[in-house]
mmCIF file with all atom_site columns, C-alpha atoms in Angstrom:
data_model
loop_
_atom_site.group_PDB
_atom_site.id
_atom_site.type_symbol
_atom_site.label_atom_id
_atom_site.label_alt_id
_atom_site.label_comp_id
_atom_site.label_asym_id
_atom_site.label_entity_id
_atom_site.label_seq_id
_atom_site.pdbx_PDB_ins_code
_atom_site.Cartn_x
_atom_site.Cartn_y
_atom_site.Cartn_z
_atom_site.occupancy
_atom_site.B_iso_or_equiv
_atom_site.pdbx_formal_charge
_atom_site.auth_seq_id
_atom_site.auth_comp_id
_atom_site.auth_asym_id
_atom_site.auth_atom_id
_atom_site.pdbx_PDB_model_num
ATOM 1   C CA . MET A 1 1   ? -54.920 -82.203 28.396 1.00 37.00 ? 125 MET A CA 1
ATOM 2   C CA . PHE A 1 2   ? -53.196 -79.578 26.335 1.00 33.00 ? 126 PHE A CA 1
ATOM 3   C CA . LEU A 1 3   ? -50.379 -80.961 24.220 1.00 34.00 ? 127 LEU A CA 1
ATOM 4   C CA . ALA A 1 4   ? -47.882 -78.944 22.262 1.00 34.00 ? 128 ALA A CA 1
ATOM 5   C CA . PHE A 1 5   ? -45.084 -80.575 20.290 1.00 33.00 ? 129 PHE A CA 1
ATOM 6   C CA . ARG A 1 6   ? -41.919 -78.784 19.433 1.00 33.00 ? 130 ARG A CA 1
ATOM 7   C CA . CYS A 1 7   ? -40.132 -79.171 16.099 1.00 32.00 ? 131 CYS A CA 1
ATOM 8   C CA . LEU A 1 8   ? -39.911 -82.828 15.075 1.00 28.00 ? 132 LEU A CA 1
ATOM 9   C CA . MET A 1 9   ? -36.490 -83.175 13.494 1.00 29.00 ? 133 MET A CA 1
ATOM 10  C CA . LEU A 1 10  ? -35.228 -86.283 11.739 1.00 25.00 ? 134 LEU A CA 1
ATOM 11  C CA . VAL A 1 11  ? -31.823 -85.896 13.293 1.00 26.00 ? 135 VAL A CA 1
ATOM 12  C CA . VAL A 1 12  ? -31.030 -86.963 16.822 1.00 26.00 ? 136 VAL A CA 1
ATOM 13  C CA . PHE A 1 13  ? -30.402 -84.199 19.346 1.00 28.00 ? 137 PHE A CA 1
ATOM 14  C CA . ALA A 1 14  ? -28.358 -84.434 22.538 1.00 29.00 ? 138 ALA A CA 1
ATOM 15  C CA . CYS A 1 15  ? -29.509 -83.069 25.882 1.00 30.00 ? 139 CYS A CA 1
ATOM 16  C CA . ARG A 1 16  ? -27.607 -80.581 28.010 1.00 31.00 ? 140 ARG A CA 1
ATOM 17  C CA . LEU A 1 17  ? -27.503 -80.792 31.795 1.00 30.00 ? 141 LEU A CA 1
ATOM 18  C CA . ILE A 1 18  ? -29.512 -78.132 33.597 1.00 36.00 ? 142 ILE A CA 1
ATOM 19  C CA . LEU A 1 19  ? -29.626 -78.056 37.368 1.00 35.00 ? 143 LEU A CA 1
ATOM 20  C CA . CYS A 1 20  ? -32.801 -78.065 39.407 1.00 41.00 ? 144 CYS A CA 1
ATOM 21  C CA . PRO A 1 21  ? -32.483 -76.708 42.948 1.00 40.00 ? 145 PRO A CA 1
ATOM 22  C CA . PRO A 1 22  ? -34.188 -78.932 45.552 1.00 43.00 ? 146 PRO A CA 1
ATOM 23  C CA . ASP A 1 23  ? -37.806 -77.863 45.650 1.00 42.00 ? 147 ASP A CA 1
ATOM 24  C CA . ASP A 1 24  ? -41.056 -79.510 46.686 1.00 38.00 ? 148 ASP A CA 1
ATOM 25  C CA . HIS A 1 25  ? -42.607 -78.278 43.455 1.00 43.00 ? 149 HIS A CA 1
ATOM 26  C CA . CYS A 1 26  ? -40.100 -79.854 41.089 1.00 43.00 ? 150 CYS A CA 1
ATOM 27  C CA . HIS A 1 27  ? -39.865 -83.617 40.713 1.00 42.00 ? 151 HIS A CA 1
ATOM 28  C CA . ARG A 1 28  ? -39.346 -86.228 38.040 1.00 43.00 ? 152 ARG A CA 1
ATOM 29  C CA . GLN A 1 29  ? -41.181 -89.400 37.087 1.00 41.00 ? 153 GLN A CA 1
ATOM 30  C CA . THR A 1 30  ? -40.887 -91.949 34.290 1.00 40.00 ? 154 THR A CA 1
ATOM 31  C CA . PHE A 1 31  ? -43.442 -92.062 31.503 1.00 39.00 ? 155 PHE A CA 1
ATOM 32  C CA . ASN A 1 32  ? -44.030 -94.987 29.140 1.00 37.00 ? 156 ASN A CA 1
ATOM 33  C CA . GLU A 1 33  ? -46.699 -93.789 26.782 1.00 36.00 ? 157 GLU A CA 1
ATOM 34  C CA . ILE A 1 34  ? -47.635 -90.280 25.662 1.00 37.00 ? 158 ILE A CA 1
ATOM 35  C CA . SER A 1 35  ? -50.166 -89.566 22.932 1.00 37.00 ? 159 SER A CA 1
ATOM 36  C CA . ASN A 1 36  ? -50.331 -93.271 21.928 1.00 34.00 ? 160 ASN A CA 1
ATOM 37  C CA . ARG A 1 37  ? -46.582 -93.471 21.373 1.00 36.00 ? 161 ARG A CA 1
ATOM 38  C CA . SER A 1 38  ? -44.693 -95.938 23.522 1.00 34.00 ? 162 SER A CA 1
ATOM 39  C CA . TYR A 1 39  ? -41.236 -94.884 24.645 1.00 34.00 ? 163 TYR A CA 1
ATOM 40  C CA . THR A 1 40  ? -39.347 -94.135 27.830 1.00 38.00 ? 164 THR A CA 1
ATOM 41  C CA . GLY A 1 41  ? -38.013 -90.936 29.256 1.00 41.00 ? 165 GLY A CA 1
ATOM 42  C CA . ASP A 1 42  ? -38.614 -88.442 32.041 1.00 44.00 ? 166 ASP A CA 1
ATOM 43  C CA . VAL A 1 43  ? -41.236 -85.858 32.826 1.00 45.00 ? 167 VAL A CA 1
ATOM 44  C CA . LEU A 1 44  ? -40.400 -82.908 35.040 1.00 47.00 ? 168 LEU A CA 1
ATOM 45  C CA . ILE A 1 45  ? -43.482 -81.788 36.896 1.00 46.00 ? 169 ILE A CA 1
ATOM 46  C CA . ARG A 1 46  ? -43.800 -78.153 37.956 1.00 47.00 ? 170 ARG A CA 1
ATOM 47  C CA . GLU A 1 47  ? -46.902 -77.971 40.103 1.00 45.00 ? 171 GLU A CA 1
ATOM 48  C CA . GLY A 1 48  ? -49.302 -75.128 39.432 1.00 48.00 ? 172 GLY A CA 1
ATOM 49  C CA . PRO A 1 49  ? -50.963 -72.888 39.126 1.00 48.00 ? 173 PRO A CA 1
ATOM 50  C CA . TRP A 1 50  ? -49.291 -72.240 35.764 1.00 49.00 ? 174 TRP A CA 1
ATOM 51  C CA . PRO A 1 51  ? -50.885 -70.481 32.791 1.00 54.00 ? 175 PRO A CA 1
ATOM 52  C CA . VAL A 1 52  ? -50.265 -72.258 29.508 1.00 54.00 ? 176 VAL A CA 1
ATOM 53  C CA . THR A 1 53  ? -48.292 -69.301 28.125 1.00 60.00 ? 177 THR A CA 1
ATOM 54  C CA . LYS A 1 54  ? -45.740 -69.509 30.943 1.00 64.00 ? 178 LYS A CA 1
ATOM 55  C CA . CYS A 1 55  ? -45.390 -73.270 30.597 1.00 63.00 ? 179 CYS A CA 1
ATOM 56  C CA . ARG A 1 56  ? -44.848 -72.800 26.858 1.00 65.00 ? 180 ARG A CA 1
ATOM 57  C CA . ARG A 1 57  ? -42.121 -70.204 27.531 1.00 65.00 ? 181 ARG A CA 1
ATOM 58  C CA . LEU A 1 58  ? -40.352 -72.637 29.857 1.00 61.00 ? 182 LEU A CA 1
ATOM 59  C CA . CYS A 1 59  ? -40.435 -75.293 27.166 1.00 62.00 ? 183 CYS A CA 1
ATOM 60  C CA . ARG A 1 60  ? -39.204 -72.999 24.407 1.00 62.00 ? 184 ARG A CA 1
ATOM 61  C CA . ARG A 1 61  ? -36.286 -71.793 26.490 1.00 60.00 ? 185 ARG A CA 1
ATOM 62  C CA . TYR A 1 62  ? -34.553 -75.153 26.841 1.00 53.00 ? 186 TYR A CA 1
ATOM 63  C CA . LEU A 1 63  ? -33.305 -77.671 24.316 1.00 52.00 ? 187 LEU A CA 1
ATOM 64  C CA . GLU A 1 64  ? -34.233 -80.453 26.759 1.00 54.00 ? 188 GLU A CA 1
ATOM 65  C CA . CYS A 1 65  ? -37.938 -79.717 26.389 1.00 59.00 ? 189 CYS A CA 1
ATOM 66  C CA . TRP A 1 66  ? -39.411 -81.419 23.333 1.00 53.00 ? 190 TRP A CA 1
ATOM 67  C CA . PHE A 1 67  ? -43.016 -80.939 24.375 1.00 56.00 ? 191 PHE A CA 1
ATOM 68  C CA . PHE A 1 68  ? -45.098 -80.070 27.399 1.00 56.00 ? 192 PHE A CA 1
ATOM 69  C CA . THR A 1 69  ? -48.514 -80.841 28.773 1.00 59.00 ? 193 THR A CA 1
ATOM 70  C CA . ILE A 1 70  ? -50.856 -79.000 31.086 1.00 55.00 ? 194 ILE A CA 1
ATOM 71  C CA . VAL A 1 71  ? -52.911 -80.938 33.614 1.00 55.00 ? 195 VAL A CA 1
ATOM 72  C CA . TRP A 1 72  ? -55.698 -78.452 34.125 1.00 55.00 ? 196 TRP A CA 1
ATOM 73  C CA . ALA A 1 73  ? -56.746 -77.342 37.587 1.00 51.00 ? 197 ALA A CA 1
ATOM 74  C CA . ASN A 1 74  ? -59.342 -74.984 36.115 1.00 52.00 ? 198 ASN A CA 1
ATOM 75  C CA . ASP A 1 75  ? -60.023 -73.311 32.774 1.00 52.00 ? 199 ASP A CA 1
ATOM 76  C CA . LYS A 1 76  ? -56.882 -71.151 32.987 1.00 54.00 ? 200 LYS A CA 1
ATOM 77  C CA . TYR A 1 77  ? -54.226 -72.812 35.138 1.00 55.00 ? 201 TYR A CA 1
ATOM 78  C CA . GLY A 1 78  ? -52.752 -76.215 35.770 1.00 56.00 ? 202 GLY A CA 1
ATOM 79  C CA . THR A 1 79  ? -49.634 -78.245 36.433 1.00 58.00 ? 203 THR A CA 1
ATOM 80  C CA . CYS A 1 80  ? -46.829 -77.746 33.911 1.00 61.00 ? 204 CYS A CA 1
ATOM 81  C CA . ASN A 1 81  ? -45.219 -81.020 32.788 1.00 61.00 ? 205 ASN A CA 1
ATOM 82  C CA . ILE A 1 82  ? -41.938 -80.597 30.883 1.00 57.00 ? 206 ILE A CA 1
ATOM 83  C CA . TYR A 1 83  ? -40.911 -83.666 28.843 1.00 59.00 ? 207 TYR A CA 1
ATOM 84  C CA . HIS A 1 84  ? -37.375 -84.255 27.683 1.00 55.00 ? 208 HIS A CA 1
ATOM 85  C CA . GLY A 1 85  ? -35.180 -86.843 26.057 1.00 48.00 ? 209 GLY A CA 1
ATOM 86  C CA . VAL A 1 86  ? -33.082 -87.512 22.993 1.00 41.00 ? 210 VAL A CA 1
ATOM 87  C CA . TRP A 1 87  ? -35.324 -88.498 20.118 1.00 38.00 ? 211 TRP A CA 1
ATOM 88  C CA . ASN A 1 88  ? -35.947 -88.535 16.403 1.00 36.00 ? 212 ASN A CA 1
ATOM 89  C CA . SER A 1 89  ? -39.234 -87.929 14.608 1.00 34.00 ? 213 SER A CA 1
ATOM 90  C CA . THR A 1 90  ? -40.884 -91.103 15.883 1.00 37.00 ? 214 THR A CA 1
ATOM 91  C CA . GLN A 1 91  ? -39.317 -92.244 19.126 1.00 38.00 ? 215 GLN A CA 1
ATOM 92  C CA . ILE A 1 92  ? -36.920 -91.532 21.938 1.00 35.00 ? 216 ILE A CA 1
ATOM 93  C CA . VAL A 1 93  ? -33.637 -93.288 21.247 1.00 33.00 ? 217 VAL A CA 1
ATOM 94  C CA . GLN A 1 94  ? -31.774 -92.434 24.424 1.00 35.00 ? 218 GLN A CA 1
ATOM 95  C CA . LYS A 1 95  ? -32.647 -91.426 27.973 1.00 36.00 ? 219 LYS A CA 1
ATOM 96  C CA . GLN A 1 96  ? -30.737 -88.711 29.829 1.00 37.00 ? 220 GLN A CA 1
ATOM 97  C CA . ASP A 1 97  ? -30.893 -88.182 33.579 1.00 35.00 ? 221 ASP A CA 1
ATOM 98  C CA . VAL A 1 98  ? -31.305 -84.418 33.508 1.00 35.00 ? 222 VAL A CA 1
ATOM 99  C CA . SER A 1 99  ? -33.435 -81.958 35.403 1.00 38.00 ? 223 SER A CA 1
ATOM 100 C CA . LEU A 1 100 ? -34.913 -78.544 34.771 1.00 39.00 ? 224 LEU A CA 1
ATOM 101 C CA . TYR A 1 101 ? -34.352 -75.630 37.116 1.00 40.00 ? 225 TYR A CA 1
ATOM 102 C CA . VAL A 1 102 ? -37.203 -74.213 39.120 1.00 47.00 ? 226 VAL A CA 1
ATOM 103 C CA . PRO A 1 103 ? -37.967 -70.655 38.012 1.00 54.00 ? 227 PRO A CA 1
ATOM 104 C CA . CYS A 1 104 ? -37.380 -67.949 40.596 1.00 72.00 ? 228 CYS A CA 1
ATOM 105 C CA . PRO A 1 105 ? -40.309 -65.951 41.981 1.00 76.00 ? 229 PRO A CA 1
ATOM 106 C CA . ASP A 1 106 ? -41.660 -63.085 39.911 1.00 78.00 ? 230 ASP A CA 1
ATOM 107 C CA . GLY A 1 107 ? -39.188 -60.207 39.826 1.00 84.00 ? 231 GLY A CA 1
ATOM 108 C CA . PHE A 1 108 ? -36.180 -62.513 40.355 1.00 84.00 ? 232 PHE A CA 1
ATOM 109 C CA . GLN A 1 109 ? -33.895 -64.258 37.864 1.00 81.00 ? 233 GLN A CA 1
ATOM 110 C CA . TRP A 1 110 ? -31.994 -67.529 38.264 1.00 76.00 ? 234 TRP A CA 1
ATOM 111 C CA . ASN A 1 111 ? -28.228 -67.457 37.770 1.00 79.00 ? 235 ASN A CA 1
ATOM 112 C CA . ILE A 1 112 ? -27.226 -71.012 36.949 1.00 69.00 ? 236 ILE A CA 1
ATOM 113 C CA . LYS A 1 113 ? -23.500 -70.352 37.478 1.00 77.00 ? 237 LYS A CA 1
ATOM 114 C CA . VAL A 1 114 ? -23.917 -69.420 41.135 1.00 79.00 ? 238 VAL A CA 1
ATOM 115 C CA . LYS A 1 115 ? -27.245 -71.194 41.742 1.00 74.00 ? 239 LYS A CA 1
ATOM 116 C CA . ARG A 1 116 ? -28.968 -68.144 43.191 1.00 80.00 ? 240 ARG A CA 1
ATOM 117 C CA . CYS A 1 117 ? -32.036 -66.029 42.508 1.00 84.00 ? 241 CYS A CA 1
ATOM 118 C CA . TYR A 1 118 ? -31.365 -62.291 42.133 1.00 90.00 ? 242 TYR A CA 1
ATOM 119 C CA . THR A 1 119 ? -33.706 -59.376 41.575 1.00 90.00 ? 243 THR A CA 1
ATOM 120 C CA . ALA A 1 120 ? -34.188 -58.758 37.877 1.00 85.00 ? 244 ALA A CA 1
ATOM 121 C CA . GLU A 1 121 ? -33.576 -55.039 38.331 1.00 88.00 ? 245 GLU A CA 1
ATOM 122 C CA . ILE A 1 122 ? -31.550 -52.678 40.500 1.00 90.00 ? 246 ILE A CA 1
ATOM 123 C CA . TYR A 1 123 ? -33.465 -50.598 43.043 1.00 92.00 ? 247 TYR A CA 1
ATOM 124 C CA . GLY A 1 124 ? -32.699 -47.308 44.732 1.00 82.00 ? 248 GLY A CA 1
ATOM 125 C CA . PRO A 1 125 ? -30.842 -45.285 45.550 1.00 92.00 ? 249 PRO A CA 1
ATOM 126 C CA . ILE A 1 126 ? -31.622 -45.864 49.230 1.00 93.00 ? 250 ILE A CA 1
ATOM 127 C CA . GLN A 1 127 ? -29.790 -45.469 52.528 1.00 94.00 ? 251 GLN A CA 1
ATOM 128 C CA . GLY A 1 128 ? -27.796 -48.407 53.816 1.00 92.00 ? 252 GLY A CA 1
ATOM 129 C CA . TYR A 1 129 ? -29.943 -48.481 56.949 1.00 91.00 ? 253 TYR A CA 1
ATOM 130 C CA . ASP A 1 130 ? -32.936 -49.373 54.761 1.00 93.00 ? 254 ASP A CA 1
ATOM 131 C CA . ALA A 1 131 ? -31.300 -52.052 52.596 1.00 93.00 ? 255 ALA A CA 1
ATOM 132 C CA . VAL A 1 132 ? -32.444 -55.110 54.553 1.00 92.00 ? 256 VAL A CA 1
ATOM 133 C CA . ASN A 1 133 ? -36.045 -53.955 54.964 1.00 92.00 ? 257 ASN A CA 1
ATOM 134 C CA . SER A 1 134 ? -36.210 -52.858 51.335 1.00 93.00 ? 258 SER A CA 1
ATOM 135 C CA . CYS A 1 135 ? -35.320 -56.352 50.104 1.00 92.00 ? 259 CYS A CA 1
ATOM 136 C CA . ALA A 1 136 ? -37.837 -57.882 52.519 1.00 91.00 ? 260 ALA A CA 1
ATOM 137 C CA . ASN A 1 137 ? -40.495 -55.552 51.124 1.00 92.00 ? 261 ASN A CA 1
ATOM 138 C CA . ILE A 1 138 ? -39.664 -56.653 47.570 1.00 90.00 ? 262 ILE A CA 1
ATOM 139 C CA . LEU A 1 139 ? -40.039 -60.301 48.609 1.00 88.00 ? 263 LEU A CA 1
ATOM 140 C CA . PRO A 1 140 ? -40.096 -61.695 52.169 1.00 88.00 ? 264 PRO A CA 1
ATOM 141 C CA . GLY A 1 141 ? -37.002 -63.805 52.706 1.00 87.00 ? 265 GLY A CA 1
ATOM 142 C CA . SER A 1 142 ? -34.803 -61.906 50.260 1.00 90.00 ? 266 SER A CA 1
ATOM 143 C CA . PHE A 1 143 ? -31.851 -59.822 51.423 1.00 93.00 ? 267 PHE A CA 1
ATOM 144 C CA . PRO A 1 144 ? -29.066 -57.585 50.026 1.00 95.00 ? 268 PRO A CA 1
ATOM 145 C CA . VAL A 1 145 ? -26.557 -59.457 47.877 1.00 95.00 ? 269 VAL A CA 1
ATOM 146 C CA . GLU A 1 146 ? -23.867 -61.343 49.790 1.00 94.00 ? 270 GLU A CA 1
ATOM 147 C CA . PRO A 1 147 ? -20.987 -62.303 47.487 1.00 94.00 ? 271 PRO A CA 1
ATOM 148 C CA . ARG A 1 148 ? -19.323 -65.334 49.067 1.00 93.00 ? 272 ARG A CA 1
ATOM 149 C CA . ASN A 1 149 ? -17.067 -66.316 46.171 1.00 93.00 ? 273 ASN A CA 1
ATOM 150 C CA . ASN A 1 150 ? -15.657 -64.987 42.902 1.00 93.00 ? 274 ASN A CA 1
ATOM 151 C CA . ALA A 1 151 ? -18.540 -66.303 40.800 1.00 91.00 ? 275 ALA A CA 1
ATOM 152 C CA . GLN A 1 152 ? -21.137 -64.464 42.887 1.00 93.00 ? 276 GLN A CA 1
ATOM 153 C CA . MET A 1 153 ? -19.026 -61.307 42.848 1.00 94.00 ? 277 MET A CA 1
ATOM 154 C CA . ASN A 1 154 ? -18.724 -61.527 39.063 1.00 92.00 ? 278 ASN A CA 1
ATOM 155 C CA . HIS A 1 155 ? -22.511 -61.602 38.790 1.00 91.00 ? 279 HIS A CA 1
ATOM 156 C CA . ILE A 1 156 ? -22.750 -58.409 40.855 1.00 92.00 ? 280 ILE A CA 1
ATOM 157 C CA . LYS A 1 157 ? -20.184 -56.779 38.568 1.00 92.00 ? 281 LYS A CA 1
ATOM 158 C CA . GLU A 1 158 ? -22.114 -57.755 35.450 1.00 90.00 ? 282 GLU A CA 1
ATOM 159 C CA . VAL A 1 159 ? -25.471 -56.615 36.783 1.00 89.00 ? 283 VAL A CA 1
ATOM 160 C CA . GLY A 1 160 ? -24.201 -53.605 38.716 1.00 89.00 ? 284 GLY A CA 1
ATOM 161 C CA . GLY A 1 161 ? -22.654 -51.844 35.745 1.00 89.00 ? 285 GLY A CA 1
ATOM 162 C CA . ASN A 1 162 ? -22.029 -48.234 36.763 1.00 92.00 ? 286 ASN A CA 1
ATOM 163 C CA . PHE A 1 163 ? -24.098 -48.497 39.948 1.00 93.00 ? 287 PHE A CA 1
ATOM 164 C CA . SER A 1 164 ? -22.648 -48.667 43.438 1.00 95.00 ? 288 SER A CA 1
ATOM 165 C CA . ILE A 1 165 ? -24.448 -51.543 45.204 1.00 95.00 ? 289 ILE A CA 1
ATOM 166 C CA . TRP A 1 166 ? -25.118 -52.086 48.900 1.00 96.00 ? 290 TRP A CA 1
ATOM 167 C CA . LEU A 1 167 ? -23.749 -55.447 50.050 1.00 96.00 ? 291 LEU A CA 1
ATOM 168 C CA . GLY A 1 168 ? -25.408 -57.622 52.672 1.00 94.00 ? 292 GLY A CA 1
ATOM 169 C CA . MET A 1 169 ? -22.719 -57.176 55.291 1.00 92.00 ? 293 MET A CA 1
ATOM 170 C CA . ARG A 1 170 ? -22.195 -54.844 58.228 1.00 87.00 ? 294 ARG A CA 1
ATOM 171 C CA . LYS A 1 171 ? -19.746 -54.254 61.064 1.00 83.00 ? 295 LYS A CA 1
ATOM 172 C CA . PRO A 1 172 ? -21.529 -54.695 64.426 1.00 76.00 ? 296 PRO A CA 1
ATOM 173 C CA . ASP A 1 173 ? -21.510 -51.540 66.547 1.00 69.00 ? 297 ASP A CA 1
ATOM 174 C CA . ASN A 1 174 ? -19.715 -53.250 69.444 1.00 64.00 ? 298 ASN A CA 1
ATOM 175 C CA . PHE A 1 175 ? -16.869 -54.602 67.292 1.00 58.00 ? 299 PHE A CA 1
ATOM 176 C CA . SER A 1 176 ? -13.720 -52.483 67.341 1.00 60.00 ? 300 SER A CA 1
ATOM 177 C CA . ASP A 1 177 ? -11.772 -54.415 64.675 1.00 65.00 ? 301 ASP A CA 1
ATOM 178 C CA . VAL A 1 178 ? -12.233 -52.583 61.351 1.00 59.00 ? 302 VAL A CA 1
ATOM 179 C CA . HIS A 1 179 ? -12.088 -55.929 59.512 1.00 71.00 ? 303 HIS A CA 1
ATOM 180 C CA . GLU A 1 180 ? -14.804 -57.579 61.588 1.00 80.00 ? 304 GLU A CA 1
ATOM 181 C CA . PHE A 1 181 ? -17.689 -57.441 59.116 1.00 88.00 ? 305 PHE A CA 1
ATOM 182 C CA . ARG A 1 182 ? -20.538 -59.956 59.244 1.00 89.00 ? 306 ARG A CA 1
ATOM 183 C CA . TYR A 1 183 ? -23.183 -61.157 56.805 1.00 90.00 ? 307 TYR A CA 1
ATOM 184 C CA . TYR A 1 184 ? -26.672 -59.793 57.412 1.00 87.00 ? 308 TYR A CA 1
ATOM 185 C CA . SER A 1 185 ? -28.424 -63.093 56.712 1.00 85.00 ? 309 SER A CA 1
ATOM 186 C CA . ASP A 1 186 ? -26.661 -65.349 59.221 1.00 84.00 ? 310 ASP A CA 1
ATOM 187 C CA . GLY A 1 187 ? -24.301 -63.119 61.242 1.00 85.00 ? 311 GLY A CA 1
ATOM 188 C CA . MET A 1 188 ? -21.265 -65.163 60.200 1.00 88.00 ? 312 MET A CA 1
ATOM 189 C CA . PRO A 1 189 ? -17.817 -63.648 59.458 1.00 89.00 ? 313 PRO A CA 1
ATOM 190 C CA . LEU A 1 190 ? -16.964 -62.983 55.812 1.00 90.00 ? 314 LEU A CA 1
ATOM 191 C CA . GLU A 1 191 ? -15.716 -66.029 53.920 1.00 89.00 ? 315 GLU A CA 1
ATOM 192 C CA . PHE A 1 192 ? -14.751 -64.030 50.830 1.00 92.00 ? 316 PHE A CA 1
ATOM 193 C CA . GLU A 1 193 ? -13.332 -60.483 50.531 1.00 92.00 ? 317 GLU A CA 1
ATOM 194 C CA . TYR A 1 194 ? -12.879 -58.098 47.624 1.00 94.00 ? 318 TYR A CA 1
ATOM 195 C CA . TRP A 1 195 ? -11.827 -54.826 49.252 1.00 93.00 ? 319 TRP A CA 1
ATOM 196 C CA . PHE A 1 196 ? -10.447 -51.814 47.439 1.00 92.00 ? 320 PHE A CA 1
ATOM 197 C CA . GLN A 1 197 ? -6.952  -50.834 48.558 1.00 90.00 ? 321 GLN A CA 1
ATOM 198 C CA . HIS A 1 198 ? -6.644  -49.520 52.137 1.00 88.00 ? 322 HIS A CA 1
ATOM 199 C CA . ASN A 1 199 ? -10.138 -50.746 52.969 1.00 86.00 ? 323 ASN A CA 1
ATOM 200 C CA . PRO A 1 200 ? -11.888 -51.304 55.233 1.00 88.00 ? 324 PRO A CA 1
ATOM 201 C CA . ASN A 1 201 ? -10.587 -48.321 57.164 1.00 86.00 ? 325 ASN A CA 1
ATOM 202 C CA . ASN A 1 202 ? -13.598 -47.164 59.228 1.00 84.00 ? 326 ASN A CA 1
ATOM 203 C CA . PHE A 1 203 ? -12.903 -43.538 58.345 1.00 81.00 ? 327 PHE A CA 1
ATOM 204 C CA . ASN A 1 204 ? -13.979 -41.210 61.184 1.00 81.00 ? 328 ASN A CA 1
ATOM 205 C CA . ASN A 1 205 ? -15.034 -44.306 63.122 1.00 82.00 ? 329 ASN A CA 1
ATOM 206 C CA . ASN A 1 206 ? -18.514 -44.436 61.588 1.00 83.00 ? 330 ASN A CA 1
ATOM 207 C CA . GLU A 1 207 ? -18.268 -46.638 58.472 1.00 87.00 ? 331 GLU A CA 1
ATOM 208 C CA . TYR A 1 208 ? -20.350 -49.709 59.256 1.00 87.00 ? 332 TYR A CA 1
ATOM 209 C CA . CYS A 1 209 ? -21.834 -50.553 55.832 1.00 93.00 ? 333 CYS A CA 1
ATOM 210 C CA . VAL A 1 210 ? -20.255 -51.833 52.611 1.00 95.00 ? 334 VAL A CA 1
ATOM 211 C CA . VAL A 1 211 ? -20.759 -50.826 48.964 1.00 95.00 ? 335 VAL A CA 1
ATOM 212 C CA . THR A 1 212 ? -19.210 -51.765 45.644 1.00 95.00 ? 336 THR A CA 1
ATOM 213 C CA . THR A 1 213 ? -17.155 -49.152 43.798 1.00 93.00 ? 337 THR A CA 1
ATOM 214 C CA . PRO A 1 214 ? -17.822 -49.505 40.042 1.00 93.00 ? 338 PRO A CA 1
ATOM 215 C CA . GLU A 1 215 ? -14.929 -47.199 39.212 1.00 94.00 ? 339 GLU A CA 1
ATOM 216 C CA . ASN A 1 216 ? -12.598 -49.711 40.922 1.00 93.00 ? 340 ASN A CA 1
ATOM 217 C CA . ASP A 1 217 ? -13.837 -52.981 39.396 1.00 93.00 ? 341 ASP A CA 1
ATOM 218 C CA . HIS A 1 218 ? -16.617 -53.029 42.018 1.00 94.00 ? 342 HIS A CA 1
ATOM 219 C CA . ARG A 1 219 ? -14.161 -53.623 44.822 1.00 95.00 ? 343 ARG A CA 1
ATOM 220 C CA . TRP A 1 220 ? -15.606 -53.015 48.269 1.00 96.00 ? 344 TRP A CA 1
ATOM 221 C CA . ASN A 1 221 ? -15.497 -49.887 50.377 1.00 94.00 ? 345 ASN A CA 1
ATOM 222 C CA . ASP A 1 222 ? -16.769 -49.436 53.921 1.00 93.00 ? 346 ASP A CA 1
ATOM 223 C CA . VAL A 1 223 ? -18.940 -46.317 54.130 1.00 93.00 ? 347 VAL A CA 1
ATOM 224 C CA . LYS A 1 224 ? -21.443 -44.503 56.308 1.00 93.00 ? 348 LYS A CA 1
ATOM 225 C CA . CYS A 1 225 ? -24.784 -46.286 56.312 1.00 92.00 ? 349 CYS A CA 1
ATOM 226 C CA . ILE A 1 226 ? -26.564 -42.955 55.857 1.00 94.00 ? 350 ILE A CA 1
ATOM 227 C CA . LEU A 1 227 ? -25.295 -42.696 52.262 1.00 94.00 ? 351 LEU A CA 1
ATOM 228 C CA . ARG A 1 228 ? -27.657 -43.436 49.396 1.00 95.00 ? 352 ARG A CA 1
ATOM 229 C CA . ARG A 1 229 ? -26.643 -46.229 47.038 1.00 96.00 ? 353 ARG A CA 1
ATOM 230 C CA . ASN A 1 230 ? -28.397 -48.843 44.914 1.00 95.00 ? 354 ASN A CA 1
ATOM 231 C CA . LEU A 1 231 ? -29.835 -52.200 45.871 1.00 95.00 ? 355 LEU A CA 1
ATOM 232 C CA . LEU A 1 232 ? -29.709 -55.720 44.446 1.00 95.00 ? 356 LEU A CA 1
ATOM 233 C CA . CYS A 1 233 ? -31.411 -58.512 46.403 1.00 94.00 ? 357 CYS A CA 1
ATOM 234 C CA . GLN A 1 234 ? -30.993 -62.284 46.444 1.00 92.00 ? 358 GLN A CA 1
ATOM 235 C CA . LEU A 1 235 ? -32.691 -65.390 47.766 1.00 85.00 ? 359 LEU A CA 1
#
C-alpha cells in the first residue's frame, strides 16, 4: 500500500466542510489504526481505477486531506483513499463529519456553489440546432447549460466572459406564447428568467432558441436557432 503523508505540523488545524454529491463511488468508513498509529477518524474511499498522481492531486487540493493511500488493483491503478481529520504531529485530536466531493468526469469541472459539473472550456461557435447533440458528443448525458437560479446564472457569466452562450431552453414549435420556453433536459417550463429588456419577442416569428448577451450582463435573448454561438455544457 502506497502511503504519502502531508506536512506534519505541531499546531492543530481545523477542517472545512466540503460537499460530496451522492455517488456509488464515494463513501466513508471509520478507521482505527493506520501505519501502527491508533486514532479515530474517517476515510473517504474513491473507487478506482485511479493513478497515484491523480489521487495525490486530490489530496493536495484540500486542507481536509492529511494523507492518502492507494489500494492497488494492478501495478498502475487502484482505489484512492482520502484520510482527513483534525490532528497534531502524533495523533488526531478531533473528528469532523465532513466529506470530499466526487471529481467530475474528464473535461468537466465541479462548481461547489451550484453543485454542478460544467465543461472546463467553451466550445463553438455552433448553430443552436446542434447544441444538444454537441453536448451529448462531448459526454453522453450532458446538455447545454440550464440556469435555474441566480447562482447558476452567475457561473455562466463568469465562465462566458465575452462569449454569447447557447442556453438549454427552447420554445416548442406548436406554442404560440412568446414566453413559453421549456428546458431541453426535462421539458419543464422555466423556473428562473433573466431576459434582456423587451425579450423574448419572437422577432419575425422564428426565434425559438435562447442565447446570453455578454454586452448586456449576459441577459437572455431569443434568437433564430440557425445562428452560430458558443456552447457550455453541464451534467
